[in-house]
Amino acid sequence: MSADVDTTTRKTCIALALGDAAGIGSELAARVLSDPEVREAAHFIVVGDRRQLDQGATQAGVSVDIDAFNADRSQEDCFVDLGNLDPEGIRVGQASRESGAAALQNFAFALRLCDAGAAAATCFTPFNKYAMRLARPSYVDEIEYVKSVIGAETDGSEFNVLDEIWNARVTSHMPLRQVADSITEERVLASIRLTMETMRGAGHDRPRLAVAALNPHAGDGGNFGSEEEEVIAPAVARAKALQISVEGPIPSDTVYLRAVRGEFDAVVSMYHDQGQIAMKLIGFDRGVTLIGGYPFWIATPAHGTAYDIAGKGIANPNATKRALLMAARLAGTGDGKSPPVAQRQETTAEIIESLRTAA
């Protein structure tokens, strides 16, 4: 077995998928891959079109020292060039089927690297969901796509992580008019349990959870809605019976203030923007989106493609850097990690070659 599978001495390996080429993802990838702290934290298998990364390096004014994958020799860091997108044919700041298709292909390849054991975590620079739907009309979000690619039988969940505060969601990417009908006691309880289990896997022995209310003033005793009394509170009571440290429902206009003050480690929000708005106001350039509930960690910056500043060389890489460092730290603990390559019959090079052939 080649030296590149010696898991006793190797740093954690991260599969990094290049995101939407019309946004700031190429620049962000170049910036973090030229950052000594990031390169020291892990080894990287970067997936995408090399021309896209080179364009990002030009935009950022940096040099990226990472060689193309070579099946004939062991490499700690490498670029798997899928040759799937010429950035010269992409209009900066505009979603397209071509950029969406390439992002999907890059993401799928990175996920399969982890599923096969060649990498311990997947990271990606920002996607544009509209572009991805142009390429794949059935695309809903990353959760649905991860399940379809690796054949997972259970749903994962997105968590926003900002410094020491986590944010979870009972519902996610759906029209706001559907939210109330989608919040059930079982769904709230499942979100509480998954949050607790995921945070434990990330090293929190007994996380303190807060569950946000849905309605103004937590329903005000039923004056502004009944979901708190009929759905959320019973779910919280059941979670407490399972010895989970949890409180709620708590009015959403105060629960995040209390989390920032240190009362809670995580907030379970009822819908997407309830938590996203709060977390981004607290620290837009520091937030990480972490996808848990699968055999390996998936991380990305908690912001989008920023079409308005794409190509200008001014993108802030802080959130992307935090995502990669968090993925390396979490994967290095051995929790939420696929079996290492050393436990399989194939070497990393063989896995990459097999996936390239299939692609």
Coordinates of C-alpha atoms in Angstrom, one line a residue:
M1 CA 0.0 0.0 0.0
S2 CA 1.4 3.4 -1.0
A3 CA 2.6 6.0 1.5
D4 CA -0.4 8.2 0.9
V5 CA -2.6 6.0 3.0
D6 CA -0.6 5.9 6.2
T7 CA -3.3 7.3 8.5
T8 CA -1.0 7.1 11.6
T9 CA 1.2 10.0 10.3
R10 CA -1.0 11.8 7.7
K11 CA -2.9 14.9 8.5
T12 CA -6.6 14.9 7.9
C13 CA -7.6 15.0 4.2
I14 CA -10.3 17.4 3.1
A15 CA -12.0 17.2 -0.3
L16 CA -12.6 20.8 -1.5
A17 CA -15.1 21.3 -4.3
L18 CA -15.0 24.5 -6.3
G19 CA -18.4 26.3 -6.2
D20 CA -20.2 28.6 -8.6
A21 CA -17.8 30.0 -11.1
A22 CA -19.8 33.2 -11.6
G23 CA -19.4 34.2 -7.9
I24 CA -16.6 34.7 -5.5
G25 CA -15.9 31.0 -4.9
S26 CA -12.9 30.7 -7.2
E27 CA -11.2 33.7 -5.5
L28 CA -12.0 32.3 -2.1
A29 CA -10.6 28.9 -2.9
A30 CA -7.4 30.5 -4.2
R31 CA -7.0 32.6 -1.1
V32 CA -7.5 29.8 1.4
L33 CA -5.3 27.4 -0.5
S34 CA -2.5 30.0 -0.4
D35 CA -2.9 30.5 3.4
P36 CA -0.1 28.7 5.4
E37 CA -2.4 28.1 8.4
V38 CA -5.0 26.3 6.2
R39 CA -2.4 24.2 4.4
E40 CA -0.8 23.3 7.7
A41 CA -4.2 22.1 9.1
A42 CA -4.9 19.5 6.5
H43 CA -4.2 17.9 3.2
F44 CA -6.4 18.8 0.3
I45 CA -7.9 17.1 -2.7
V46 CA -9.3 20.0 -4.7
V47 CA -11.9 19.1 -7.3
G48 CA -13.0 21.2 -10.3
D49 CA -11.6 22.8 -13.4
R50 CA -8.0 24.0 -12.9
R51 CA -8.8 27.0 -15.2
Q52 CA -11.4 28.1 -12.6
L53 CA -8.9 28.0 -9.7
D54 CA -6.2 29.8 -11.8
Q55 CA -8.7 32.5 -12.6
G56 CA -9.5 32.9 -8.9
A57 CA -5.8 33.1 -8.1
T58 CA -5.5 35.9 -10.7
Q59 CA -8.4 37.8 -9.2
A60 CA -7.0 37.4 -5.7
G61 CA -3.4 38.2 -6.7
V62 CA -2.0 35.0 -5.1
S63 CA -0.2 31.9 -6.2
V64 CA -1.6 28.5 -5.4
D65 CA 1.0 25.7 -4.9
I66 CA -1.0 22.5 -5.6
D67 CA -0.1 20.0 -8.4
A68 CA -2.4 18.1 -10.7
F69 CA -3.3 14.6 -9.5
N70 CA -0.9 12.0 -10.7
A71 CA -1.9 8.4 -10.3
D72 CA 1.7 7.2 -10.6
R73 CA 3.0 8.9 -7.5
S74 CA 1.9 9.6 -4.0
Q75 CA 0.7 13.1 -3.3
E76 CA -0.3 14.7 -0.1
D77 CA -2.1 17.6 -1.9
C78 CA -3.5 17.4 -5.4
F79 CA -5.9 19.0 -7.8
V80 CA -8.4 16.7 -9.6
D81 CA -9.0 18.5 -12.9
L82 CA -12.4 17.5 -14.2
G83 CA -12.1 19.9 -17.1
N84 CA -15.7 20.7 -16.8
L85 CA -15.8 24.4 -17.1
D86 CA -14.0 27.1 -19.0
P87 CA -14.4 30.2 -16.9
E88 CA -13.9 32.4 -19.9
G89 CA -17.3 31.3 -21.1
I90 CA -19.1 32.3 -17.8
R91 CA -20.4 35.8 -17.3
V92 CA -19.3 36.9 -13.8
G93 CA -22.2 37.7 -11.6
Q94 CA -24.8 35.8 -13.6
A95 CA -26.2 32.4 -12.8
S96 CA -26.0 29.9 -15.6
R97 CA -26.8 26.2 -16.3
E98 CA -23.1 25.6 -17.1
S99 CA -21.8 27.0 -13.8
G100 CA -24.5 25.1 -11.9
A101 CA -23.7 21.8 -13.6
A102 CA -20.0 22.1 -12.9
A103 CA -20.6 23.0 -9.2
L104 CA -22.9 19.9 -8.9
Q105 CA -20.3 17.7 -10.5
N106 CA -17.5 19.0 -8.3
F107 CA -19.6 18.5 -5.1
A108 CA -20.7 15.0 -6.1
F109 CA -17.0 14.0 -6.7
A110 CA -15.9 15.4 -3.3
L111 CA -18.8 13.6 -1.6
R112 CA -17.9 10.3 -3.2
L113 CA -14.2 10.8 -2.2
C114 CA -15.4 10.9 1.4
D115 CA -17.9 8.1 1.0
A116 CA -15.1 5.9 -0.4
G117 CA -12.7 6.9 2.5
A118 CA -10.2 8.9 0.5
A119 CA -11.1 12.1 2.5
A120 CA -12.5 12.7 5.9
A121 CA -14.6 15.8 5.2
T122 CA -16.0 17.7 2.3
C123 CA -15.8 21.5 1.9
F124 CA -17.1 23.7 -0.9
T125 CA -17.0 27.3 -1.8
P126 CA -20.4 29.0 -2.3
F127 CA -23.1 27.5 -4.6
N128 CA -25.9 29.3 -6.3
K129 CA -29.1 27.3 -6.0
Y130 CA -30.8 28.9 -9.0
A131 CA -27.8 27.9 -11.2
M132 CA -27.9 24.4 -9.8
R133 CA -31.6 24.1 -10.5
L134 CA -31.0 25.2 -14.1
A135 CA -28.7 22.2 -14.4
R136 CA -30.8 19.9 -12.2
P137 CA -34.4 20.9 -12.0
S138 CA -35.1 18.5 -9.1
Y139 CA -32.4 20.2 -7.0
V140 CA -33.8 21.4 -3.6
D141 CA -30.8 21.9 -1.4
E142 CA -27.5 20.3 -0.3
I143 CA -29.3 17.9 2.1
E144 CA -31.3 16.3 -0.7
Y145 CA -28.3 16.2 -3.0
V146 CA -26.0 14.6 -0.4
K147 CA -28.6 11.9 0.2
S148 CA -28.9 11.2 -3.5
V149 CA -25.2 11.0 -4.2
I150 CA -24.1 8.8 -1.3
G151 CA -27.4 6.9 -0.9
A152 CA -27.9 8.0 2.7
E153 CA -31.1 6.6 4.3
T154 CA -31.5 9.4 6.8
D155 CA -31.8 13.2 6.6
G156 CA -28.9 15.3 7.7
S157 CA -29.3 18.9 8.8
E158 CA -27.6 22.2 8.3
F159 CA -26.2 24.0 11.3
N160 CA -24.9 27.5 11.3
V161 CA -21.9 27.8 13.6
L162 CA -20.6 31.2 14.7
D163 CA -17.7 31.2 17.2
E164 CA -19.2 29.0 20.0
I165 CA -22.9 29.4 19.0
W166 CA -24.8 26.8 16.9
N167 CA -28.0 27.4 15.1
A168 CA -30.2 24.5 13.9
R169 CA -33.5 24.4 11.9
V170 CA -36.7 22.5 12.2
T171 CA -37.6 23.5 8.6
S172 CA -35.2 24.9 6.0
H173 CA -35.6 25.6 2.3
M174 CA -39.3 26.0 1.8
P175 CA -41.8 28.8 1.2
L176 CA -42.6 30.7 4.3
R177 CA -46.4 30.1 3.9
Q178 CA -45.7 26.3 4.3
V179 CA -43.6 26.6 7.5
A180 CA -46.4 26.5 10.2
D181 CA -48.0 23.4 8.7
S182 CA -44.7 21.7 8.5
I183 CA -43.8 22.1 12.2
T184 CA -44.9 19.0 14.0
E185 CA -44.1 17.7 17.5
E186 CA -42.1 14.8 16.0
R187 CA -40.2 17.1 13.7
V188 CA -39.2 19.5 16.5
L189 CA -38.1 16.6 18.7
A190 CA -36.1 15.1 15.8
S191 CA -34.3 18.4 15.3
I192 CA -33.5 18.7 19.0
R193 CA -32.1 15.2 19.1
L194 CA -30.0 15.6 15.9
T195 CA -28.6 18.9 17.2
M196 CA -27.6 17.3 20.5
E197 CA -26.1 14.3 18.8
T198 CA -24.2 16.3 16.2
M199 CA -22.8 18.7 18.8
R200 CA -21.7 15.8 20.9
G201 CA -19.9 14.4 17.9
A202 CA -18.2 17.8 17.6
G203 CA -16.9 17.6 21.1
H204 CA -19.7 19.2 23.2
D205 CA -20.4 16.8 26.0
R206 CA -23.7 18.2 27.2
P207 CA -24.8 21.1 24.9
R208 CA -27.3 23.5 26.3
L209 CA -30.1 24.0 23.7
A210 CA -32.8 26.6 23.4
V211 CA -35.8 26.1 21.1
A212 CA -37.2 29.3 19.5
A213 CA -40.9 30.0 19.3
L214 CA -42.6 30.4 16.0
N215 CA -45.0 33.2 16.7
P216 CA -44.6 36.7 18.2
H217 CA -44.1 36.7 21.9
A218 CA -44.1 32.8 21.8
G219 CA -47.8 32.9 20.9
D220 CA -48.8 35.1 23.9
G221 CA -50.7 32.3 25.6
G222 CA -52.5 31.4 22.3
N223 CA -53.4 35.0 21.3
F224 CA -51.0 34.9 18.4
G225 CA -50.9 31.2 17.5
S226 CA -51.2 27.8 19.1
E227 CA -48.0 26.1 17.8
E228 CA -46.0 26.9 21.0
E229 CA -48.5 25.2 23.3
E230 CA -49.7 22.4 21.1
V231 CA -46.5 21.4 19.2
I232 CA -43.2 23.0 20.4
A233 CA -43.6 22.8 24.2
P234 CA -44.6 19.1 24.1
A235 CA -41.6 18.3 22.0
V236 CA -39.3 20.1 24.4
A237 CA -40.9 18.2 27.3
R238 CA -40.2 14.9 25.6
A239 CA -36.6 16.0 24.9
K240 CA -36.1 16.8 28.6
A241 CA -37.4 13.3 29.5
L242 CA -34.5 12.0 27.3
Q243 CA -32.1 13.9 29.6
I244 CA -31.4 16.6 26.9
S245 CA -30.5 20.0 28.3
V246 CA -33.1 22.1 26.5
E247 CA -35.4 25.1 27.2
G248 CA -38.2 26.5 25.2
P249 CA -40.2 27.7 23.4
I250 CA -38.4 31.1 23.8
P251 CA -39.4 34.2 21.9
S252 CA -37.2 34.5 18.8
D253 CA -36.5 38.2 19.4
T254 CA -34.6 37.4 22.6
V255 CA -33.3 33.8 22.3
Y256 CA -30.3 34.7 20.3
L257 CA -29.4 37.6 22.7
R258 CA -29.4 35.0 25.5
A259 CA -27.2 32.6 23.4
V260 CA -24.7 35.4 22.8
R261 CA -24.6 36.1 26.5
G262 CA -23.6 32.5 27.1
E263 CA -26.9 31.0 28.4
F264 CA -27.1 28.5 25.5
D265 CA -24.7 26.7 23.2
A266 CA -27.3 26.3 20.4
V267 CA -30.6 27.6 19.2
V268 CA -33.1 25.4 17.4
S269 CA -35.0 27.7 15.0
M270 CA -38.3 27.0 13.4
Y271 CA -37.5 28.2 9.9
H272 CA -34.6 29.3 7.7
D273 CA -34.4 33.0 8.0
Q274 CA -35.4 33.1 11.7
G275 CA -31.9 31.8 12.5
Q276 CA -30.0 33.0 9.5
I277 CA -30.8 36.7 10.0
A278 CA -29.8 36.6 13.6
M279 CA -26.5 34.7 13.0
K280 CA -25.5 36.9 10.1
L281 CA -26.1 40.0 12.0
I282 CA -24.0 38.7 14.9
G283 CA -21.0 38.0 12.6
F284 CA -21.5 37.7 8.8
D285 CA -17.8 37.2 7.9
R286 CA -17.2 34.5 10.6
G287 CA -20.1 32.1 10.0
V288 CA -19.8 28.5 8.9
T289 CA -22.5 26.2 7.6
L290 CA -21.9 22.7 8.8
I291 CA -23.9 19.7 7.5
G292 CA -24.2 17.0 10.1
G293 CA -26.0 13.7 10.3
Y294 CA -23.9 11.9 7.7
P295 CA -20.8 9.6 8.1
F296 CA -18.5 12.6 7.4
W297 CA -18.6 16.3 8.0
I298 CA -19.5 18.8 5.3
A299 CA -18.7 22.5 5.7
T300 CA -18.9 25.8 3.7
P301 CA -18.9 29.5 4.5
A302 CA -22.3 30.6 5.7
H303 CA -22.7 33.3 2.9
G304 CA -23.5 33.1 -0.7
T305 CA -21.8 33.7 -4.1
A306 CA -21.8 37.5 -3.7
Y307 CA -22.4 38.1 -7.4
D308 CA -22.2 41.9 -6.8
I309 CA -18.5 41.8 -6.0
A310 CA -17.4 38.7 -8.0
G311 CA -14.3 39.2 -10.1
K312 CA -13.2 42.3 -8.2
G313 CA -10.6 40.6 -6.0
I314 CA -12.1 41.9 -2.8
A315 CA -13.8 38.9 -1.3
N316 CA -13.3 38.3 2.4
P317 CA -12.0 34.7 2.9
N318 CA -12.5 34.6 6.7
A319 CA -15.6 32.4 6.7
T320 CA -14.2 30.0 4.1
K321 CA -11.0 29.7 6.1
R322 CA -13.0 29.0 9.3
A323 CA -15.0 26.4 7.4
L324 CA -11.9 24.5 6.3
L325 CA -10.3 24.8 9.7
M326 CA -13.4 23.6 11.5
A327 CA -13.8 20.6 9.1
A328 CA -10.2 19.6 9.6
R329 CA -10.6 19.8 13.4
L330 CA -13.8 17.9 13.5
A331 CA -12.7 15.2 11.1
G332 CA -9.5 14.8 13.0
T333 CA -11.4 13.8 16.1
G334 CA -12.6 10.6 14.3
D335 CA -16.2 11.5 14.9
G336 CA -18.4 11.7 11.8
K337 CA -15.6 10.3 9.7
S338 CA -15.7 7.6 7.0
P339 CA -13.5 4.6 7.4
P340 CA -9.9 5.6 6.4
V341 CA -8.5 4.4 3.2
A342 CA -6.0 2.1 5.1
Q343 CA -9.0 0.0 6.1
R344 CA -10.1 -0.5 2.5
Q345 CA -8.6 -2.4 -0.4
E346 CA -8.1 0.7 -2.6
T347 CA -5.5 3.4 -2.3
T348 CA -6.4 7.1 -2.6
A349 CA -5.0 7.2 -6.1
E350 CA -7.1 4.2 -7.1
I351 CA -10.3 5.7 -5.7
I352 CA -9.7 9.0 -7.5
E353 CA -9.0 7.2 -10.8
S354 CA -12.2 5.1 -10.4
L355 CA -14.3 8.2 -9.7
R356 CA -12.8 10.0 -12.7
T357 CA -13.6 7.1 -14.9
A358 CA -17.2 7.0 -13.6
A359 CA -17.6 10.8 -14.1

